[in-house]
CSV table of C-alpha atoms and ligand atoms in Angstrom, one decimal:
chain,number,residue,atom,x,y,z
X,1271,MET,CA,120.4,111.0,79.2
X,1272,GLU,CA,116.8,111.7,78.3
X,1273,ARG,CA,113.9,110.4,80.3
X,1274,VAL,CA,112.9,107.0,78.9
X,1275,PHE,CA,109.5,105.3,78.6
X,1276,ASN,CA,109.7,103.1,81.7
X,1277,PHE,CA,107.4,100.0,81.4
X,1278,SER,CA,108.4,98.7,84.8
X,1279,ALA,CA,105.8,96.9,86.8
X,1280,GLY,CA,106.8,98.7,90.0
X,1281,PRO,CA,108.2,101.0,91.2
X,1282,SER,CA,107.0,102.5,88.0
X,1283,MET,CA,106.7,105.8,86.1
X,1284,LEU,CA,105.4,108.9,87.9
X,1285,PRO,CA,103.9,111.8,86.0
X,1286,LEU,CA,106.7,114.2,84.9
X,1287,GLU,CA,104.7,117.2,86.1
X,1288,VAL,CA,104.6,115.6,89.6
X,1289,LEU,CA,108.4,115.0,89.7
X,1290,GLU,CA,109.0,118.5,88.5
X,1291,LYS,CA,106.7,120.1,91.1
X,1292,ALA,CA,108.4,118.0,93.8
X,1293,ALA,CA,111.8,119.1,92.6
X,1294,ALA,CA,110.8,122.7,92.6
X,1295,GLU,CA,109.5,122.4,96.2
X,1296,MET,CA,112.2,120.0,97.4
X,1297,VAL,CA,114.4,122.4,99.3
X,1298,ASN,CA,111.8,124.8,100.5
X,1299,TYR,CA,108.1,123.9,100.6
X,1300,GLY,CA,105.8,127.0,100.3
X,1301,GLU,CA,106.5,129.3,103.2
X,1302,ALA,CA,107.8,126.6,105.4
X,1303,GLY,CA,111.5,127.4,105.0
X,1304,MET,CA,112.2,123.7,104.9
X,1305,SER,CA,111.7,120.5,102.8
X,1306,VAL,CA,108.6,118.4,103.5
X,1307,MET,CA,111.1,115.7,104.4
X,1308,GLU,CA,112.4,117.8,107.3
X,1309,MET,CA,109.0,118.8,108.6
X,1310,SER,CA,107.4,117.5,111.8
X,1311,HIS,CA,104.5,115.2,111.1
X,1312,ARG,CA,102.6,117.2,113.7
X,1313,SER,CA,103.2,120.5,112.0
X,1314,LYS,CA,100.4,122.6,110.4
X,1315,ASP,CA,102.0,122.3,107.0
X,1316,PHE,CA,102.1,118.5,107.1
X,1317,ASP,CA,98.7,118.3,108.6
X,1318,ASN,CA,97.4,120.2,105.6
X,1319,ILE,CA,99.3,117.8,103.3
X,1320,ILE,CA,97.9,114.6,104.7
X,1321,LYS,CA,94.3,116.0,105.1
X,1322,GLU,CA,94.4,117.2,101.5
X,1323,ALA,CA,95.8,113.8,100.3
X,1324,GLU,CA,92.9,112.0,102.0
X,1325,ALA,CA,90.3,114.4,100.7
X,1326,LEU,CA,91.6,114.1,97.2
X,1327,PHE,CA,91.7,110.3,97.4
X,1328,ARG,CA,88.1,110.3,98.7
X,1329,GLU,CA,87.0,112.5,95.9
X,1330,LEU,CA,88.8,110.6,93.2
X,1331,MET,CA,87.6,107.2,94.3
X,1332,ASN,CA,84.2,108.4,95.5
X,1333,VAL,CA,84.7,106.8,98.9
X,1334,PRO,CA,81.5,106.6,101.0
X,1335,ASP,CA,81.5,108.4,104.4
X,1336,ASN,CA,81.3,105.1,106.4
X,1337,TYR,CA,84.8,104.2,105.2
X,1338,LYS,CA,88.1,105.2,106.7
X,1339,VAL,CA,91.0,106.1,104.5
X,1340,LEU,CA,94.4,105.2,106.1
X,1341,PHE,CA,97.9,105.8,105.0
X,1342,VAL,CA,100.2,103.1,106.4
X,1343,GLN,CA,103.6,101.7,105.6
X,1344,GLY,CA,105.1,98.3,105.1
X,1345,GLY,CA,104.2,97.9,101.4
X,1346,GLY,CA,101.3,95.9,100.0
X,1347,SER,CA,102.8,92.8,101.6
X,1348,THR,CA,102.2,94.0,105.2
X,1349,GLN,CA,98.5,94.0,104.3
X,1350,PHE,CA,98.8,90.3,103.7
X,1351,SER,CA,99.1,90.0,107.5
X,1352,MET,CA,97.0,93.0,108.6
X,1353,VAL,CA,93.9,91.7,106.8
X,1354,PRO,CA,93.7,88.4,108.6
X,1355,LEU,CA,94.9,89.8,111.9
X,1356,ASN,CA,92.0,92.3,111.9
X,1357,LEU,CA,89.2,90.6,109.9
X,1358,LEU,CA,89.3,87.0,111.1
X,1359,ARG,CA,86.9,88.1,113.8
X,1360,ASN,CA,84.0,85.5,114.1
X,1361,SER,CA,84.3,82.1,112.5
X,1362,LYS,CA,88.0,82.7,111.8
X,1363,LYS,CA,87.4,81.5,108.3
X,1364,ALA,CA,88.4,83.2,105.1
X,1365,ASP,CA,88.2,82.2,101.4
X,1366,TYR,CA,90.8,83.3,99.0
X,1367,ILE,CA,90.8,83.2,95.2
X,1368,ILE,CA,94.3,82.4,94.0
X,1369,THR,CA,95.0,84.3,90.8
X,1370,GLY,CA,98.7,84.8,91.0
X,1371,GLN,CA,101.8,85.1,93.2
X,1372,TRP,CA,100.4,88.0,95.2
X,1373,ALA,CA,97.2,86.2,96.0
X,1374,LYS,CA,99.2,83.1,96.9
X,1375,LYS,CA,101.5,85.1,99.3
X,1376,ALA,CA,98.5,86.7,100.9
X,1377,PHE,CA,96.8,83.2,101.3
X,1378,THR,CA,100.0,81.6,102.7
X,1379,GLU,CA,100.3,84.4,105.3
X,1380,ALA,CA,96.6,84.3,106.3
X,1381,LYS,CA,96.8,80.6,106.9
X,1382,LYS,CA,98.9,81.4,110.0
X,1383,PHE,CA,96.0,83.1,111.6
X,1384,GLY,CA,92.9,81.0,110.9
X,1385,ASP,CA,90.9,78.5,108.8
X,1386,VAL,CA,91.8,79.9,105.4
X,1387,LYS,CA,90.8,78.1,102.3
X,1388,ALA,CA,91.5,78.5,98.6
X,1389,ALA,CA,88.0,78.8,97.0
X,1390,ALA,CA,89.6,78.5,93.6
X,1391,SER,CA,93.0,78.8,91.9
X,1392,SER,CA,94.0,79.3,88.3
X,1393,GLU,CA,97.5,78.1,89.1
X,1394,PRO,CA,97.2,74.9,87.1
X,1395,ASP,CA,96.7,77.1,84.0
X,1396,VAL,CA,99.6,79.4,84.9
X,1397,TYR,CA,97.2,82.0,86.1
X,1398,THR,CA,96.0,82.9,82.6
X,1399,TYR,CA,92.4,83.5,83.6
X,1400,ILE,CA,90.3,84.7,86.5
X,1401,PRO,CA,88.1,82.0,88.1
X,1402,LYS,CA,84.5,83.3,88.2
X,1403,LEU,CA,82.8,82.3,91.4
X,1404,LYS,CA,79.3,82.7,92.7
X,1405,LYS,CA,78.0,83.4,96.1
X,1406,GLU,CA,77.4,79.7,96.8
X,1407,ASP,CA,81.0,78.9,96.0
X,1408,PHE,CA,82.1,80.5,99.2
X,1409,ARG,CA,81.7,79.3,102.8
X,1410,GLN,CA,78.7,81.2,104.0
X,1411,ASP,CA,80.2,81.7,107.5
X,1412,ALA,CA,83.5,83.1,106.1
X,1413,ASP,CA,84.7,86.3,107.8
X,1414,TYR,CA,85.8,87.7,104.5
X,1415,ILE,CA,86.6,86.8,100.9
X,1416,TYR,CA,89.9,87.9,99.4
X,1417,ILE,CA,90.8,88.7,95.8
X,1418,THR,CA,93.7,90.3,93.9
X,1419,ALA,CA,91.9,92.8,91.6
X,1420,ASN,CA,94.7,93.0,89.1
X,1421,ASN,CA,97.4,90.4,88.8
X,1422,THR,CA,100.6,92.4,88.0
X,1423,ILE,CA,102.8,89.4,87.1
X,1424,TYR,CA,100.3,87.5,84.9
X,1425,GLY,CA,98.5,90.3,83.3
X,1426,THR,CA,94.9,89.5,84.4
X,1427,ARG,CA,92.2,91.5,86.1
X,1428,TYR,CA,88.7,90.9,87.3
X,1429,PRO,CA,86.4,92.1,84.5
X,1430,TYR,CA,83.7,92.2,87.2
X,1431,PHE,CA,83.9,91.4,90.9
X,1432,PRO,CA,82.4,88.4,92.6
X,1433,GLU,CA,79.0,88.8,94.4
X,1434,THR,CA,79.6,87.9,98.1
X,1435,GLY,CA,76.4,89.0,99.7
X,1436,ASP,CA,76.9,90.0,103.3
X,1437,ILE,CA,80.4,88.6,103.5
X,1438,PRO,CA,83.0,91.5,103.2
X,1439,LEU,CA,85.0,91.4,100.0
X,1440,VAL,CA,88.7,92.4,100.4
X,1441,ALA,CA,90.7,93.4,97.4
X,1442,ASP,CA,94.3,94.0,96.8
X,1443,MET,CA,94.3,96.8,94.2
X,1444,SER,CA,98.0,97.6,94.3
X,1445,SER,CA,98.4,97.5,90.6
X,1446,ASN,CA,95.1,99.1,89.4
X,1447,ILE,CA,94.1,101.6,92.0
X,1448,LEU,CA,92.9,104.9,90.5
X,1449,SER,CA,93.1,103.5,87.0
X,1450,GLN,CA,89.4,102.8,86.7
X,1451,GLU,CA,86.2,103.6,88.5
X,1452,VAL,CA,85.4,101.2,91.4
X,1453,ASP,CA,82.3,101.0,93.5
X,1454,ILE,CA,83.9,101.0,97.0
X,1455,SER,CA,80.6,100.2,98.7
X,1456,LYS,CA,80.9,96.7,97.2
X,1457,PHE,CA,84.0,96.0,99.4
X,1458,GLY,CA,84.7,95.7,103.0
X,1459,LEU,CA,88.3,96.7,102.5
X,1460,ILE,CA,90.6,97.6,99.6
X,1461,PHE,CA,94.3,98.4,99.8
X,1462,ALA,CA,97.0,99.4,97.4
X,1463,GLY,CA,100.7,99.9,97.6
X,1464,ALA,CA,101.7,103.2,96.1
X,1465,GLN,CA,104.6,102.3,93.8
X,1466,LYS,CA,102.5,101.1,90.9
X,1467,ASN,CA,100.0,103.9,90.4
X,1468,PHE,CA,100.5,106.8,92.9
X,1469,GLY,CA,103.8,107.2,94.6
X,1470,PRO,CA,107.0,105.9,96.2
X,1471,ALA,CA,107.3,102.3,97.5
X,1472,GLY,CA,106.5,101.6,101.1
X,1473,LEU,CA,103.3,103.7,101.4
X,1474,VAL,CA,100.0,101.9,101.3
X,1475,VAL,CA,96.5,103.3,101.2
X,1476,VAL,CA,93.8,101.3,103.0
X,1477,CYS,CA,90.1,102.0,102.6
X,1478,ILE,CA,88.1,100.1,105.2
X,1479,ARG,CA,84.4,100.0,106.1
X,1480,GLU,CA,84.1,101.4,109.7
X,1481,ASP,CA,82.1,98.5,111.1
X,1482,LEU,CA,85.1,96.2,110.4
X,1483,ILE,CA,87.5,98.1,112.6
X,1484,GLY,CA,88.2,97.1,116.2
X,1485,PHE,CA,88.1,93.3,116.0
X,1486,ALA,CA,91.9,92.5,116.2
X,1487,ALA,CA,92.9,90.3,119.0
X,1488,GLU,CA,94.4,91.8,122.2
X,1489,ASP,CA,97.9,90.6,121.2
X,1490,CYS,CA,97.8,92.2,117.7
X,1491,PRO,CA,100.8,94.5,117.4
X,1492,ALA,CA,99.6,98.1,117.6
X,1493,MET,CA,101.0,99.1,114.3
X,1494,LEU,CA,99.2,96.2,112.6
X,1495,ASN,CA,95.8,97.1,114.1
X,1496,TYR,CA,93.6,99.1,111.8
X,1497,LYS,CA,92.0,100.6,114.9
X,1498,THR,CA,95.3,102.2,116.0
X,1499,GLN,CA,95.7,103.7,112.6
X,1500,ALA,CA,92.1,104.8,112.3
X,1501,ASP,CA,91.9,106.3,115.9
X,1502,ASN,CA,95.1,108.3,115.2
X,1503,ASP,CA,94.2,109.5,111.6
X,1504,SER,CA,97.3,107.6,110.3
X,1505,LEU,CA,99.5,109.6,112.8
X,1506,TYR,CA,100.0,107.0,115.5
X,1507,ASN,CA,103.7,107.1,114.7
X,1508,THR,CA,105.7,109.1,112.1
X,1509,PRO,CA,104.0,108.2,108.8
X,1510,PRO,CA,106.0,108.1,105.6
X,1511,THR,CA,105.6,111.9,105.3
X,1512,TYR,CA,107.4,112.5,102.0
X,1513,SER,CA,105.7,109.6,100.3
X,1514,ILE,CA,102.3,110.9,101.4
X,1515,TYR,CA,103.2,114.3,100.0
X,1516,ILE,CA,104.1,112.7,96.6
X,1517,ALA,CA,100.9,110.8,96.7
X,1518,LYS,CA,99.0,114.1,97.2
X,1519,LEU,CA,100.8,115.5,94.1
X,1520,VAL,CA,99.8,112.5,92.1
X,1521,PHE,CA,96.2,112.8,93.3
X,1522,GLU,CA,96.2,116.4,92.2
X,1523,TRP,CA,97.6,115.4,88.8
X,1524,ILE,CA,94.8,112.9,88.4
X,1525,LYS,CA,92.2,115.5,89.3
X,1526,SER,CA,93.8,117.9,86.8
X,1527,LYS,CA,93.4,115.2,84.1
X,1528,GLY,CA,89.7,115.0,84.7
X,1529,GLY,CA,89.7,112.3,87.4
X,1530,VAL,CA,89.6,108.6,87.4
X,1531,LYS,CA,86.9,108.2,84.7
X,1532,ALA,CA,88.9,110.3,82.3
X,1533,LEU,CA,92.0,108.3,83.0
X,1534,GLN,CA,90.0,105.1,82.6
X,1535,THR,CA,89.1,106.1,79.1
X,1536,ILE,CA,92.7,106.7,78.2
X,1537,ASN,CA,93.8,103.5,79.9
X,1538,GLU,CA,91.2,101.5,78.0
X,1539,ARG,CA,92.4,103.0,74.7
X,1540,LYS,CA,96.1,102.4,75.5
X,1541,ALA,CA,95.4,98.8,76.5
X,1542,ALA,CA,93.1,98.1,73.5
X,1543,LYS,CA,95.6,99.3,70.9
X,1544,LEU,CA,98.4,97.3,72.5
X,1545,TYR,CA,96.4,94.1,72.6
X,1546,LYS,CA,95.2,94.7,69.1
X,1547,ALA,CA,98.9,95.0,67.9
X,1548,ILE,CA,99.7,91.7,69.7
X,1549,ASP,CA,96.6,89.9,68.3
X,1550,ASP,CA,97.3,91.3,64.8
X,1551,SER,CA,100.9,90.2,64.9
X,1552,LYS,CA,102.2,86.8,63.7
X,1553,LEU,CA,105.2,87.0,66.0
X,1554,PHE,CA,103.7,88.1,69.4
X,1555,ASN,CA,101.1,86.3,71.4
X,1556,CYS,CA,99.2,87.1,74.6
X,1557,PRO,CA,98.5,84.0,76.7
X,1558,VAL,CA,95.8,85.6,78.8
X,1559,ASN,CA,92.1,84.8,78.4
X,1560,PRO,CA,90.8,87.8,76.4
X,1561,GLU,CA,88.0,88.7,78.9
X,1562,ASP,CA,90.4,88.8,81.8
X,1563,ARG,CA,93.2,90.9,80.2
X,1564,SER,CA,94.6,93.6,82.5
X,1565,LEU,CA,94.5,97.2,81.5
X,1566,MET,CA,97.7,97.9,83.4
X,1567,ASN,CA,100.0,95.0,82.8
X,1568,VAL,CA,100.2,93.6,79.2
X,1569,VAL,CA,101.9,90.3,79.0
X,1570,PHE,CA,103.1,88.9,75.7
X,1571,VAL,CA,105.6,86.4,74.3
X,1572,THR,CA,107.2,85.3,71.0
X,1573,GLY,CA,107.4,81.7,72.1
X,1574,ASN,CA,111.1,81.8,71.7
X,1575,ALA,CA,113.0,82.7,74.9
X,1576,ASP,CA,116.1,84.0,72.9
X,1577,LEU,CA,114.0,86.2,70.7
X,1578,ASP,CA,112.2,87.6,73.8
X,1579,LYS,CA,115.6,88.5,75.2
X,1580,LYS,CA,116.6,90.2,72.0
X,1581,PHE,CA,113.3,92.1,71.9
X,1582,VAL,CA,113.8,93.4,75.5
X,1583,ALA,CA,117.4,94.4,74.8
X,1584,GLU,CA,116.7,96.2,71.5
X,1585,ALA,CA,113.6,97.9,73.0
X,1586,LYS,CA,115.8,99.2,75.8
X,1587,ALA,CA,118.3,100.6,73.3
X,1588,ALA,CA,115.3,102.4,71.7
X,1589,GLY,CA,114.4,104.1,75.0
X,1590,LEU,CA,111.6,101.6,75.9
X,1591,VAL,CA,112.9,100.1,79.1
X,1592,ASN,CA,111.9,97.4,81.6
X,1593,LEU,CA,109.9,95.3,79.1
X,1594,GLY,CA,111.1,91.9,80.5
X,1595,GLY,CA,108.4,89.7,82.0
X,1596,HIS,CA,108.6,88.9,85.7
X,1597,ARG,CA,111.7,86.9,86.7
X,1598,THR,CA,109.5,83.8,87.3
X,1599,VAL,CA,107.6,83.9,84.0
X,1600,GLY,CA,109.9,85.4,81.3
X,1601,GLY,CA,108.6,86.8,78.1
X,1602,MET,CA,107.6,90.4,78.0
X,1603,ARG,CA,105.4,92.6,80.1
X,1604,ALA,CA,104.5,96.2,79.4
X,1605,SER,CA,103.1,98.0,82.5
X,1606,ILE,CA,101.1,100.9,81.3
X,1607,TYR,CA,99.9,102.6,84.4
X,1608,ASN,CA,98.2,106.0,84.6
X,1609,ALA,CA,101.6,107.8,84.3
X,1610,MET,CA,102.6,106.0,81.0
X,1611,PRO,CA,101.8,108.5,78.3
X,1612,GLU,CA,99.8,107.2,75.3
X,1613,GLU,CA,102.9,108.2,73.2
X,1614,GLY,CA,104.9,105.6,75.1
X,1615,VAL,CA,102.4,102.9,74.0
X,1616,ASP,CA,102.4,104.2,70.4
X,1617,LYS,CA,106.2,104.0,70.3
X,1618,LEU,CA,106.1,100.5,71.7
X,1619,ILE,CA,103.7,99.3,69.1
X,1620,ALA,CA,105.8,100.9,66.3
X,1621,PHE,CA,108.8,99.2,67.8
X,1622,MET,CA,107.1,95.8,67.9
X,1623,GLN,CA,106.1,96.1,64.2
X,1624,LYS,CA,109.6,97.0,63.2
X,1625,PHE,CA,111.0,94.2,65.3
X,1626,GLU,CA,108.6,91.7,63.7
X,1627,LYS,CA,109.6,92.8,60.2
X,1628,GLU,CA,113.3,92.4,61.0
X,1629,ASN,CA,112.8,89.0,62.7
X,1630,LYS,CA,110.6,87.1,60.3
Y,2384,PLP,C1,103.5,94.9,93.9
Y,2384,PLP,C2,102.4,94.2,94.5
Y,2384,PLP,C3,102.3,93.8,95.8
Y,2384,PLP,C4,103.5,93.9,96.8
Y,2384,PLP,O1,103.8,95.2,97.1
Y,2384,PLP,P1,105.0,95.5,98.1
Y,2384,PLP,O2,104.8,96.9,98.3
Y,2384,PLP,O3,106.3,95.1,97.4
Y,2384,PLP,O4,104.8,94.7,99.3
Y,2384,PLP,C5,101.2,93.2,96.3
Y,2384,PLP,N1,100.1,93.0,95.5
Y,2384,PLP,C6,100.1,93.4,94.2
Y,2384,PLP,C7,98.9,93.1,93.3
Y,2384,PLP,C8,101.3,94.0,93.6
Y,2384,PLP,O5,101.3,94.3,92.3
């Protein structure tokens, strides 16, 4: 079977060059005489891999020096607990903007640990837009403000980030990390699970401003304390070594493509042509507020659940797979992360046009 164009929301496509490099090095890495999987996490070879991964991430994302970059495990969802456990440090208040299921899960988790409030929610409108809040809309004594930068399930993203003054802004960037330029200095903390844009599931990158480290309560589990991870350069225990190695290969790939800015240009072009095809069509419709449309997850429907199913099945037969919407929302969703070649988007558009002709 040939490789398909995989529009899965996550785990999702990785660049073919990365997979091929990993395959070539799988059994014997460099001069090591063993696979990266078999290597001690304290070995010189692995030390080089994790240091290189961090250096590349810093370079690609332009991470300021007063931020730590941590590689941790537990997926994006473990951050839903780590963020409140570590950052509810003074008033124990935090304000969340609810823009989808991931934000809601993070909010529900954080409520266990403090006075956590929903500053706004687009749930009544099925999360089809991003609420735009101003500084005054947040509690001024909040310890942090939490957003989901890109909403994987509903296909929205923040076109610009809220101004929060001195209150640290925390963002879940699981589904748009490394896809567009971001000014990290505007955030107290960002995190991203790897499986959407840079590697295998389970691995998470956390980028945290140093002055926010060290405030977890005494009884915070060591593994969930950013200080433990920061003091040990992400090597307190055995980190997900192979996943960090794959992440490093993806970072190298991004650099070889000209970096995040170059990928952003391609991502904008890919998304723009797909949205245009949807907007031009009489069959397909995108329910998302135009200003807030995601560059990564493009949601669309025909308005007829049976026709949606037919579309997804016929697309699959044509080598365009995983186009079904999230199990809770139905319809279609094309996830077009960094690794989705422009050719995949062009094929999808051609397929949509053909399908529309055949199903008038
Ligand atoms: C996928 C996703 C998560 C959850 O990640 P897990 O690694 O499955 O825990 C969290 N937030 C966003 C925005 C996501 O897309």
